Short mmCIF file of C-alpha atoms and ligand atoms in Angstrom, two decimals:
data_model
loop_
_atom_site.label_atom_id
_atom_site.label_comp_id
_atom_site.label_asym_id
_atom_site.label_seq_id
_atom_site.Cartn_x
_atom_site.Cartn_y
_atom_site.Cartn_z
CA UNK Z 280 -7.37 187.49 82.75
CA UNK Z 281 -7.26 183.73 82.29
CA UNK Z 282 -6.36 181.55 79.33
CA UNK Z 283 -8.40 178.56 78.21
CA UNK Z 284 -6.60 176.36 80.77
CA UNK Z 285 -7.61 178.67 83.58
CA UNK Z 286 -4.10 180.07 84.06
CA UNK Z 287 -3.80 183.72 84.94
CA UNK Z 288 -2.29 185.77 82.12
CA UNK Z 289 -0.38 188.98 82.42
CA UNK Z 290 -1.96 191.73 80.33
CA UNK Z 291 0.88 193.21 78.26
CA UNK Z 292 1.77 194.40 74.76
CA UNK Z 293 3.41 191.03 74.10
CA UNK Z 294 0.26 189.01 74.68
CA UNK Z 295 -0.62 186.67 71.82
CA UNK Z 296 -3.72 187.37 69.83
CA UNK Z 297 -7.01 185.91 70.99
CA UNK Z 298 -8.67 183.22 68.86
CA UNK Z 299 -11.88 181.19 69.06
CA UNK Z 300 -9.94 178.10 70.20
CA UNK Z 301 -7.67 179.91 72.57
CA UNK Z 302 -9.73 182.74 73.95
CA UNK Z 303 -9.02 184.77 77.04
CA UNK Z 304 -11.45 185.14 79.88
CA UNK Z 305 -11.63 188.39 81.78
CA UNK Z 306 -12.77 188.56 85.36
CA UNK Z 307 -13.30 192.07 86.70
CA UNK Z 308 -11.47 192.52 89.99
CA UNK Z 309 -11.28 196.29 89.93
CA UNK Z 310 -13.01 199.09 88.20
CA UNK Z 311 -11.09 202.39 87.68
CA UNK Z 312 -9.42 202.77 91.08
CA UNK Z 313 -9.32 206.54 90.97
CA UNK Z 314 -13.07 206.89 90.53
CA UNK Z 315 -14.07 204.73 93.51
CA UNK Z 316 -15.06 206.94 96.32
CA UNK Z 317 -16.67 204.85 99.01
CA UNK Z 318 -14.45 203.07 101.45
CA UNK Z 319 -16.67 199.91 101.39
CA UNK Z 320 -15.96 199.51 97.72
CA UNK Z 321 -12.28 199.89 98.37
CA UNK Z 322 -12.51 197.20 101.05
CA UNK Z 323 -14.30 194.86 98.62
CA UNK Z 324 -11.63 195.51 96.04
CA UNK Z 325 -8.88 194.82 98.53
CA UNK Z 326 -10.48 191.53 99.55
CA UNK Z 327 -10.90 190.40 95.95
CA UNK Z 328 -7.34 191.27 95.13
CA UNK Z 329 -6.17 189.38 98.19
CA UNK Z 330 -8.28 186.38 97.15
CA UNK Z 331 -6.98 186.50 93.62
CA UNK Z 332 -3.42 186.76 94.82
CA UNK Z 333 -3.81 183.68 97.02
CA UNK Z 334 -5.38 181.74 94.11
CA UNK Z 335 -2.53 182.68 91.77
CA UNK Z 336 0.14 181.86 94.28
CA UNK Z 337 -1.51 178.48 94.92
CA UNK Z 338 -1.61 177.83 91.13
CA UNK Z 339 1.71 179.11 89.81
CA UNK Z 340 3.72 179.95 92.91
CA UNK Z 341 4.11 183.67 92.16
CA UNK Z 342 1.65 186.45 91.48
CA UNK Z 343 2.25 188.66 88.45
CA UNK Z 344 3.41 192.22 88.93
CA UNK Z 345 0.02 193.46 87.86
CA UNK Z 346 -1.54 192.21 91.12
CA UNK Z 347 1.07 193.97 93.21
CA UNK Z 348 0.54 197.10 91.18
CA UNK Z 349 -3.23 197.02 91.72
CA UNK Z 350 -2.77 196.32 95.42
CA UNK Z 351 -0.45 199.27 95.78
CA UNK Z 352 -2.85 201.47 93.86
CA UNK Z 353 -5.67 200.53 96.24
CA UNK Z 354 -3.46 201.15 99.20
CA UNK Z 355 -2.20 204.48 97.93
CA UNK Z 356 -5.80 205.55 97.16
CA UNK Z 357 -6.80 204.65 100.75
CA UNK Z 358 -3.96 206.76 102.05
CA UNK Z 359 -5.13 209.59 99.80
CA UNK Z 360 -8.63 209.27 101.18
CA UNK Z 361 -7.35 209.41 104.71
CA UNK Z 362 -5.35 212.56 103.99
CA UNK Z 363 -8.44 214.28 102.61
CA UNK Z 364 -10.88 212.93 105.17
CA UNK Z 365 -11.49 216.47 106.32
CA UNK Z 366 -13.05 217.27 102.97
CA UNK Z 367 -16.15 215.58 104.30
CA UNK Z 368 -18.43 218.02 102.49
CA UNK Z 369 -17.41 216.44 99.18
CA UNK Z 370 -19.53 213.46 100.28
CA UNK Z 371 -16.39 211.29 100.19
CA UNK Z 372 -16.85 210.15 103.73
CA UNK Z 373 -19.92 209.04 105.47
CA UNK Z 374 -19.69 208.97 109.21
CA UNK Z 375 -19.74 205.16 109.39
CA UNK Z 376 -17.35 204.84 106.45
CA UNK Z 377 -14.84 207.14 108.11
CA UNK Z 378 -14.85 205.21 111.34
CA UNK Z 379 -14.57 201.97 109.44
CA UNK Z 380 -11.62 203.19 107.47
CA UNK Z 381 -9.90 204.49 110.58
CA UNK Z 382 -10.37 201.11 112.30
CA UNK Z 383 -8.90 199.28 109.39
CA UNK Z 384 -5.88 201.54 109.35
CA UNK Z 385 -5.06 200.83 112.91
CA UNK Z 386 -5.60 197.08 112.66
CA UNK Z 387 -4.26 196.04 109.24
CA UNK Z 388 -1.93 198.32 107.41
CA UNK Z 389 1.38 199.12 108.97
CA UNK Z 390 0.87 202.37 110.81
CA UNK Z 391 1.40 205.32 108.50
CA UNK Z 392 4.26 207.68 109.53
CA UNK Z 393 1.93 209.95 111.49
CA UNK Z 394 -1.74 210.21 110.86
CA UNK Z 395 -3.35 213.52 110.27
CA UNK Z 396 -5.16 213.10 113.59
CA UNK Z 397 -1.87 212.49 115.48
CA UNK Z 398 -0.20 215.41 113.74
CA UNK Z 399 -2.98 217.76 114.70
CA UNK Z 400 -3.02 216.54 118.30
CA UNK Z 401 0.75 217.13 118.47
CA UNK Z 402 0.21 220.72 117.22
CA UNK Z 403 -2.57 221.19 119.76
CA UNK Z 404 -0.39 220.02 122.64
CA UNK Z 405 2.54 222.22 121.54
CA UNK Z 406 0.18 225.16 121.17
CA UNK Z 407 -1.36 224.72 124.61
CA UNK Z 408 1.99 224.15 126.21
CA UNK Z 409 3.42 227.32 124.84
CA UNK Z 410 2.28 230.29 126.78
CA UNK Z 411 1.62 233.53 124.93
CA UNK Z 412 3.58 235.16 127.75
CA UNK Z 413 6.70 233.63 126.16
CA UNK Z 414 6.18 235.85 123.14
CA UNK Z 415 8.66 238.71 123.57
CA UNK Z 416 7.85 242.35 123.14
CA UNK Z 417 10.15 242.34 120.10
CA UNK Z 418 8.15 239.61 118.34
CA UNK Z 419 4.86 241.34 119.32
CA UNK Z 420 6.03 244.52 117.65
CA UNK Z 421 7.36 242.66 114.62
CA UNK Z 422 3.97 240.91 114.29
CA UNK Z 423 2.44 244.31 113.62
CA UNK Z 424 4.45 244.83 110.40
CA UNK Z 425 4.16 243.53 106.79
CA UNK Z 426 7.79 242.39 106.91
CA UNK Z 427 6.92 239.53 109.30
CA UNK Z 428 8.30 236.29 107.92
CA UNK Z 429 5.79 233.42 108.24
CA UNK Z 430 8.32 230.85 107.01
CA UNK Z 431 10.28 231.11 110.28
CA UNK Z 432 7.39 229.77 112.38
CA UNK Z 433 5.87 226.34 113.08
CA UNK Z 434 2.11 225.82 112.97
CA UNK Z 435 1.80 225.61 116.79
CA UNK Z 436 3.73 228.89 117.08
CA UNK Z 437 1.44 230.53 114.57
CA UNK Z 438 -1.49 229.55 116.75
CA UNK Z 439 0.19 231.25 119.70
CA UNK Z 440 0.80 234.35 117.55
CA UNK Z 441 -2.87 234.40 116.51
CA UNK Z 442 -3.74 234.26 120.22
CA UNK Z 443 -1.42 237.26 120.78
CA UNK Z 444 -3.33 239.17 118.06
CA UNK Z 445 -6.65 238.62 119.81
CA UNK Z 446 -5.22 239.51 123.19
CA UNK Z 447 -3.21 242.59 122.09
CA UNK Z 448 -6.24 244.07 120.38
CA UNK Z 449 -8.03 243.74 123.71
CA UNK Z 450 -10.67 241.42 122.27
CA UNK Z 451 -10.49 239.12 125.31
CA UNK Z 452 -11.68 241.74 127.75
CA UNK Z 453 -13.92 243.70 125.34
CA UNK Z 454 -15.92 240.60 124.32
CA UNK Z 455 -15.46 238.46 127.46
CA UNK Z 456 -13.70 235.72 125.57
CA UNK Z 457 -12.34 232.94 127.77
CA UNK Z 458 -8.78 231.90 126.93
CA UNK Z 459 -9.60 228.17 126.51
CA UNK Z 460 -12.51 229.02 124.19
CA UNK Z 461 -10.25 231.19 122.00
CA UNK Z 462 -7.69 228.40 121.93
CA UNK Z 463 -10.32 225.77 120.95
CA UNK Z 464 -11.60 228.13 118.26
CA UNK Z 465 -8.13 228.78 116.81
CA UNK Z 466 -7.26 225.07 116.89
CA UNK Z 467 -10.51 224.17 115.03
CA UNK Z 468 -9.76 226.83 112.45
CA UNK Z 469 -6.31 225.26 112.01
CA UNK Z 470 -7.90 221.79 111.57
CA UNK Z 471 -10.30 223.06 108.93
CA UNK Z 472 -7.59 224.30 106.55
CA UNK Z 473 -6.51 221.64 104.11
CA UNK Z 474 -3.03 220.43 103.37
CA UNK Z 475 -2.80 221.94 99.86
CA UNK Z 476 -0.07 224.02 98.25
CA UNK Z 477 -1.48 227.54 98.66
CA UNK Z 478 -4.84 227.87 100.41
CA UNK Z 479 -3.62 226.26 103.63
CA UNK Z 480 -3.32 227.29 107.26
CA UNK Z 481 -0.14 229.26 106.56
CA UNK Z 482 -2.03 231.39 104.02
CA UNK Z 483 -4.75 231.93 106.66
CA UNK Z 484 -2.04 233.02 109.12
CA UNK Z 485 -0.45 235.47 106.62
CA UNK Z 486 -3.73 237.06 105.68
CA UNK Z 487 -4.70 237.49 109.35
CA UNK Z 488 -1.26 238.80 110.21
CA UNK Z 489 -1.40 241.37 107.42
CA UNK Z 490 -4.86 242.45 108.61
CA UNK Z 491 -3.43 242.79 112.10
CA UNK Z 492 -0.49 244.86 110.77
CA UNK Z 493 -2.79 247.09 108.78
CA UNK Z 494 -4.98 247.72 111.81
CA UNK Z 495 -1.94 249.01 113.73
CA UNK Z 496 -0.30 250.88 110.87
CA UNK Z 497 -3.45 252.82 109.98
CA UNK Z 498 -4.45 253.33 113.60
CA UNK Z 499 -7.85 251.81 112.92
CA UNK Z 500 -8.26 251.18 116.68
CA UNK Z 501 -9.10 254.86 116.93
CA UNK Z 502 -11.19 255.04 113.80
CA UNK Z 503 -13.44 252.00 113.91
CA UNK Z 504 -15.29 250.27 116.77
CA UNK Z 505 -13.67 247.29 118.50
CA UNK Z 506 -16.45 245.06 117.17
CA UNK Z 507 -15.63 246.00 113.57
CA UNK Z 508 -11.98 245.15 114.20
CA UNK Z 509 -13.05 241.77 115.56
CA UNK Z 510 -15.10 241.23 112.38
CA UNK Z 511 -12.13 242.05 110.14
CA UNK Z 512 -9.57 239.93 112.01
CA UNK Z 513 -11.91 236.96 112.31
CA UNK Z 514 -13.00 237.26 108.65
CA UNK Z 515 -9.34 237.16 107.61
CA UNK Z 516 -8.77 234.12 109.79
CA UNK Z 517 -11.75 232.23 108.36
CA UNK Z 518 -11.80 233.55 104.81
CA UNK Z 519 -10.51 230.33 103.04
CA UNK Z 520 -11.65 227.61 105.47
CA UNK Z 521 -11.76 224.13 103.90
CA UNK Z 522 -10.52 225.44 100.54
CA UNK Z 523 -10.29 222.39 98.24
CA UNK Z 524 -7.52 223.87 95.99
CA UNK Z 525 -9.76 224.34 92.96
CA UNK Z 526 -11.36 227.73 92.32
CA UNK Z 527 -14.97 228.79 91.72
CA UNK Z 528 -14.75 228.46 87.98
CA UNK Z 529 -13.66 224.86 88.39
CA UNK Z 530 -16.40 224.21 90.96
CA UNK Z 531 -19.00 225.51 88.52
CA UNK Z 532 -17.63 223.82 85.39
CA UNK Z 533 -17.15 220.52 87.13
CA UNK Z 534 -20.63 220.89 88.77
CA UNK Z 535 -19.25 219.98 92.14
CA UNK Z 536 -21.36 219.52 95.26
CA UNK Z 537 -20.37 223.01 96.34
CA UNK Z 538 -21.50 224.63 93.09
CA UNK Z 539 -24.76 222.69 93.30
CA UNK Z 540 -25.31 223.68 96.93
CA UNK Z 541 -24.69 227.38 96.33
CA UNK Z 542 -26.23 227.63 92.84
CA UNK Z 543 -22.94 228.75 91.30
CA UNK Z 544 -22.93 231.91 93.45
CA UNK Z 545 -19.49 232.30 95.03
CA UNK Z 546 -19.56 228.62 96.01
CA UNK Z 547 -16.21 228.69 97.77
CA UNK Z 548 -16.67 231.87 99.76
CA UNK Z 549 -20.12 230.75 100.82
CA UNK Z 550 -18.56 227.50 102.00
CA UNK Z 551 -15.65 229.15 103.85
CA UNK Z 552 -18.15 231.29 105.72
CA UNK Z 553 -20.55 228.40 106.49
CA UNK Z 554 -17.60 226.37 107.86
CA UNK Z 555 -16.64 229.32 110.09
CA UNK Z 556 -20.09 229.53 111.62
CA UNK Z 557 -20.17 225.74 111.93
CA UNK Z 558 -17.06 226.01 114.14
CA UNK Z 559 -18.58 228.85 116.12
CA UNK Z 560 -21.75 226.81 116.65
CA UNK Z 561 -19.84 224.55 119.06
CA UNK Z 562 -20.15 226.16 122.50
CA UNK Z 563 -16.53 225.21 123.48
CA UNK Z 564 -15.27 227.13 120.37
CA UNK Z 565 -17.75 229.99 120.37
CA UNK Z 566 -15.71 233.16 121.01
CA UNK Z 567 -18.97 235.12 120.48
CA UNK Z 568 -20.97 233.29 123.16
CA UNK Z 569 -20.79 236.04 125.80
CA UNK Z 570 -22.10 238.74 123.45
CA UNK Z 571 -25.65 240.05 123.21
CA UNK Z 572 -27.95 238.89 120.42
CA UNK Z 573 -27.55 242.20 118.62
CA UNK Z 574 -23.75 242.13 118.86
CA UNK Z 575 -23.76 238.51 117.54
CA UNK Z 576 -26.04 239.50 114.64
CA UNK Z 577 -23.80 242.46 113.80
CA UNK Z 578 -20.68 240.29 113.78
CA UNK Z 579 -22.29 237.50 111.79
CA UNK Z 580 -23.59 239.96 109.19
CA UNK Z 581 -20.20 241.69 108.96
CA UNK Z 582 -18.23 238.48 108.63
CA UNK Z 583 -20.53 237.15 105.92
CA UNK Z 584 -20.05 240.41 103.92
CA UNK Z 585 -16.28 240.47 104.39
CA UNK Z 586 -15.74 236.78 103.50
CA UNK Z 587 -18.08 236.91 100.50
CA UNK Z 588 -16.15 240.00 99.33
CA UNK Z 589 -12.97 237.91 98.86
CA UNK Z 590 -14.46 236.38 95.65
CA UNK Z 591 -12.13 237.96 93.06
CA UNK Z 592 -15.01 237.93 90.55
CA UNK Z 593 -16.38 240.84 92.57
CA UNK Z 594 -13.08 242.73 92.68
CA UNK Z 595 -13.99 245.62 90.36
CA UNK Z 596 -17.47 246.03 91.83
CA UNK Z 597 -16.03 246.52 95.36
CA UNK Z 598 -13.04 248.61 94.33
CA UNK Z 599 -15.26 250.94 92.27
CA UNK Z 600 -17.59 251.46 95.25
CA UNK Z 601 -14.53 252.42 97.35
CA UNK Z 602 -13.25 254.76 94.69
CA UNK Z 603 -16.53 256.65 94.59
CA UNK Z 604 -16.46 257.23 98.39
CA UNK Z 605 -12.80 258.11 98.44
CA UNK Z 606 -12.82 261.93 98.13
CA UNK Z 607 -15.14 262.32 101.07
CA UNK Z 608 -14.58 259.18 103.02
CA UNK Z 609 -16.49 259.29 106.32
CA UNK Z 610 -15.56 256.98 109.15
CA UNK Z 611 -18.96 257.56 110.76
CA UNK Z 612 -20.92 256.54 107.64
CA UNK Z 613 -22.11 252.91 107.90
CA UNK Z 614 -21.89 252.25 104.14
CA UNK Z 615 -18.39 253.74 103.94
CA UNK Z 616 -17.23 251.63 106.91
CA UNK Z 617 -18.66 248.47 105.36
CA UNK Z 618 -16.78 248.98 102.07
CA UNK Z 619 -13.55 249.84 103.86
CA UNK Z 620 -13.77 246.66 105.89
CA UNK Z 621 -14.25 244.58 102.73
CA UNK Z 622 -11.33 246.39 101.12
CA UNK Z 623 -9.10 245.73 104.14
CA UNK Z 624 -9.85 241.98 104.04
CA UNK Z 625 -9.32 241.95 100.23
CA UNK Z 626 -6.00 243.78 100.52
CA UNK Z 627 -4.82 241.37 103.20
CA UNK Z 628 -5.94 238.40 101.13
CA UNK Z 629 -3.77 239.27 98.12
CA UNK Z 630 -0.91 240.98 99.95
CA UNK Z 631 1.94 238.49 99.49
CA UNK Z 632 3.77 240.79 97.06
CA UNK Z 633 3.72 243.54 99.70
CA UNK Z 634 6.10 241.37 101.76
CA UNK Z 635 9.85 241.13 101.39
CA UNK Z 636 10.86 239.19 98.26
CA UNK Z 637 12.31 236.30 100.33
CA UNK Z 638 8.90 235.86 101.93
CA UNK Z 639 6.76 236.56 98.86
CA UNK Z 640 8.51 234.44 96.26
CA UNK Z 641 7.93 231.02 97.87
CA UNK Z 642 4.24 231.97 98.05
CA UNK Z 643 4.16 232.43 94.31
CA UNK Z 644 5.61 228.98 93.86
CA UNK Z 645 2.85 227.60 96.08
CA UNK Z 646 0.19 229.47 94.17
CA UNK Z 647 1.45 228.31 90.78
CA UNK Z 648 1.59 224.72 92.05
CA UNK Z 649 -2.09 224.91 92.99
CA UNK Z 650 -2.98 226.66 89.69
CA UNK Z 651 -1.16 223.96 87.67
CA UNK Z 652 -2.85 221.18 89.63
CA UNK Z 653 -6.20 222.74 88.66
CA UNK Z 654 -5.38 223.21 84.95
CA UNK Z 655 -3.97 219.66 84.76
CA UNK Z 656 -7.18 218.36 86.21
CA UNK Z 657 -9.23 220.47 83.78
CA UNK Z 658 -7.23 219.03 80.87
CA UNK Z 659 -7.75 215.51 82.16
CA UNK Z 660 -11.47 215.94 82.61
CA UNK Z 661 -12.05 217.82 79.38
CA UNK Z 662 -13.19 220.95 81.21
CA UNK Z 663 -12.36 224.42 79.89
CA UNK Z 664 -8.78 225.23 80.86
CA UNK Z 665 -8.39 228.37 83.00
CA UNK Z 666 -5.75 230.32 80.99
CA UNK Z 667 -3.92 231.95 83.88
CA UNK Z 668 -3.47 228.55 85.43
CA UNK Z 669 -2.13 226.78 82.37
CA UNK Z 670 1.42 225.57 82.85
CA UNK Z 671 1.90 225.76 79.07
CA UNK Z 672 0.95 229.48 79.05
CA UNK Z 673 2.05 231.16 82.28
CA UNK Z 674 5.36 231.64 83.99
CA UNK Z 675 6.27 233.26 87.28
CA UNK Z 676 7.07 236.71 85.81
CA UNK Z 677 4.09 236.79 83.36
CA UNK Z 678 1.74 235.79 86.17
CA UNK Z 679 3.02 238.52 88.52
CA UNK Z 680 3.52 241.45 86.13
CA UNK Z 681 -0.15 241.25 85.04
CA UNK Z 682 -1.48 240.63 88.56
CA UNK Z 683 0.54 243.51 90.04
CA UNK Z 684 -0.31 245.98 87.20
CA UNK Z 685 -3.99 245.25 86.90
CA UNK Z 686 -5.02 244.10 90.37
CA UNK Z 687 -2.53 245.00 93.12
CA UNK Z 688 -1.45 248.51 92.16
CA UNK Z 689 -4.96 249.90 91.52
CA UNK Z 690 -6.24 248.40 94.79
CA UNK Z 691 -3.29 249.35 96.99
CA UNK Z 692 -3.11 252.86 95.52
CA UNK Z 693 -6.72 253.45 96.43
CA UNK Z 694 -6.22 252.35 100.01
CA UNK Z 695 -3.04 254.47 100.24
CA UNK Z 696 -5.11 257.53 99.35
CA UNK Z 697 -7.01 257.05 102.54
CA UNK Z 698 -3.99 256.06 104.58
CA UNK Z 699 -0.87 257.75 103.08
CA UNK Z 700 1.44 255.98 105.56
CA UNK Z 701 0.77 252.74 103.66
CA UNK Z 702 2.83 254.02 100.71
CA UNK Z 703 6.10 252.79 102.25
CA UNK Z 704 4.60 249.62 103.80
CA UNK Z 705 2.65 248.09 100.94
CA UNK Z 706 2.82 250.19 97.81
CA UNK Z 707 6.60 250.49 97.50
CA UNK Z 708 7.32 246.78 98.02
CA UNK Z 709 4.71 245.99 95.35
CA UNK Z 710 6.35 248.45 92.91
CA UNK Z 711 9.72 246.75 93.62
CA UNK Z 712 8.18 243.38 92.93
CA UNK Z 713 6.83 244.71 89.60
CA UNK Z 714 10.38 245.83 88.66
CA UNK Z 715 11.79 242.53 89.71
CA UNK Z 716 9.32 240.45 87.67
CA UNK Z 717 9.42 242.85 84.71
CA UNK Z 718 13.20 242.40 84.51
CA UNK Z 719 12.83 238.66 84.79
CA UNK Z 720 10.16 238.73 82.05
CA UNK Z 721 12.40 240.71 79.70
CA UNK Z 722 15.39 238.37 80.42
CA UNK Z 723 13.22 235.33 79.63
CA UNK Z 724 11.97 236.96 76.39
CA UNK Z 725 15.53 237.89 75.41
CA UNK Z 726 16.59 234.29 75.92
CA UNK Z 727 13.70 233.00 73.83
CA UNK Z 728 14.50 235.44 70.98
CA UNK Z 729 18.15 234.38 71.02
CA UNK Z 730 17.11 230.71 70.86
CA UNK Z 731 14.74 231.41 67.93
CA UNK Z 732 17.40 233.37 66.04
P1 5GP V 104 -8.15 233.71 97.64
O1 5GP V 104 -8.43 232.50 96.77
O2 5GP V 104 -6.85 233.56 98.30
O3 5GP V 104 -9.25 234.00 98.64
O4 5GP V 104 -8.24 234.93 96.64
C1 5GP V 104 -7.16 235.51 96.06
C2 5GP V 104 -6.96 235.06 94.62
O5 5GP V 104 -6.26 236.07 94.01
C3 5GP V 104 -6.17 233.76 94.50
O6 5GP V 104 -6.90 232.60 94.48
C4 5GP V 104 -5.41 234.01 93.22
O7 5GP V 104 -6.19 233.66 92.10
C5 5GP V 104 -5.23 235.50 93.21
N1 5GP V 104 -3.90 235.88 93.76
C6 5GP V 104 -3.58 236.22 94.99
N2 5GP V 104 -2.31 236.51 95.12
C7 5GP V 104 -1.74 236.41 93.87
C8 5GP V 104 -0.49 236.58 93.34
O8 5GP V 104 0.50 236.92 93.98
N3 5GP V 104 -0.35 236.37 91.99
C9 5GP V 104 -1.36 236.01 91.18
N4 5GP V 104 -1.12 235.79 89.86
N5 5GP V 104 -2.61 235.79 91.63
C10 5GP V 104 -2.82 236.00 92.98
MN1 MN V 105 -7.23 233.81 100.42
#
């Protein structure tokens, strides 16, 4: 903003009133920074700010704080864009824009601490340098149990452990999977999980590890075909690929590209699955490339069903189907097997509370962080606020007591009817978690009542 003499003015609450004789002139140098999506516009803005800064310094010797503030906003937004560059499906990055942005980063800004690209390459090198042979028998056995603690392991180590799961279930020999193809596949899966509080690569690892544990605990290797086990493990691995951190309700209410693309029908799960088959479409990552057409079709069909089944909006529909089959469950019946596979993926997906408290509780913090991010954004954008994500309405205990009572216990109880050995492995820890959070809830309520009195 300039005054009648052409001097730049600082916009502030102490600014003198405008008049016809001494009017202010506004020159737009930036529109709302947060809403600019295309890197070219950011570049233009950066140039104009730079130009303005030089003009001001020429004129008055020092640029006002506002210019530095705008410059730092542009810079921070560019960093944000770089850190979400993998969300390419949002239309944020065109191919040329991405390359352009990357080039500018290397040439102009001081190099950021470590770019996403470098970080991933480091993980890749560590992963490839670690041989799965180094994984001891003790760890291999531990990996088959729900008490496995994901927080003790680095991302590269988790990739090695995932490799162990594929080898120890004999998938490599059964499906003629070459080691380097499996490693490329696992690495691509890792790269396609976003750096968000909950639905990240660590969640992918936990869900896959729980599925692996359940396969061993229930002796499914002797009840289902190897190909069905491959479907279940790979579905668990891929089930949240490229999750943006905002759920289906948000996608639909905000009319995002994903909701548009999938006509509001499980937009996220459809996307996770499409990303999975996008990865598999690259020959160097295609762990299914040595299978027959029929085998491939069977696996693709199975994975689509299992991943789409993770939409919690379909929870009751799937659980009820399973309940009906329960008294006469038949491992040779195709429909029964299909529902069981969906149930196994669903159980693994929401199994954090079946883990030891020290492992489970940090996961709840991550989940609530992601929930609160969503409800904050809904409030900002004037969208309907999802009640169970509202930081003004939910707390750790209230969130868990309801989820355990109405979702986890009914689901886990049903699976335990088919596999009684799961009682001690998943049902008991979940009951303990319910006690823990119920006590916490009562204590919080007691405190509130005392405060009110
Ligand atoms: P996902 O999005 O991971 O595929 O599907 C599982 C959904 O179930 C999560 O997004 C979340 O809404 C819900 N969920 C999973 N675990 C928990 C939990 O421990 N507590 C609560 N309150 N919700 C959970
Ligand atoms: Mn999940």
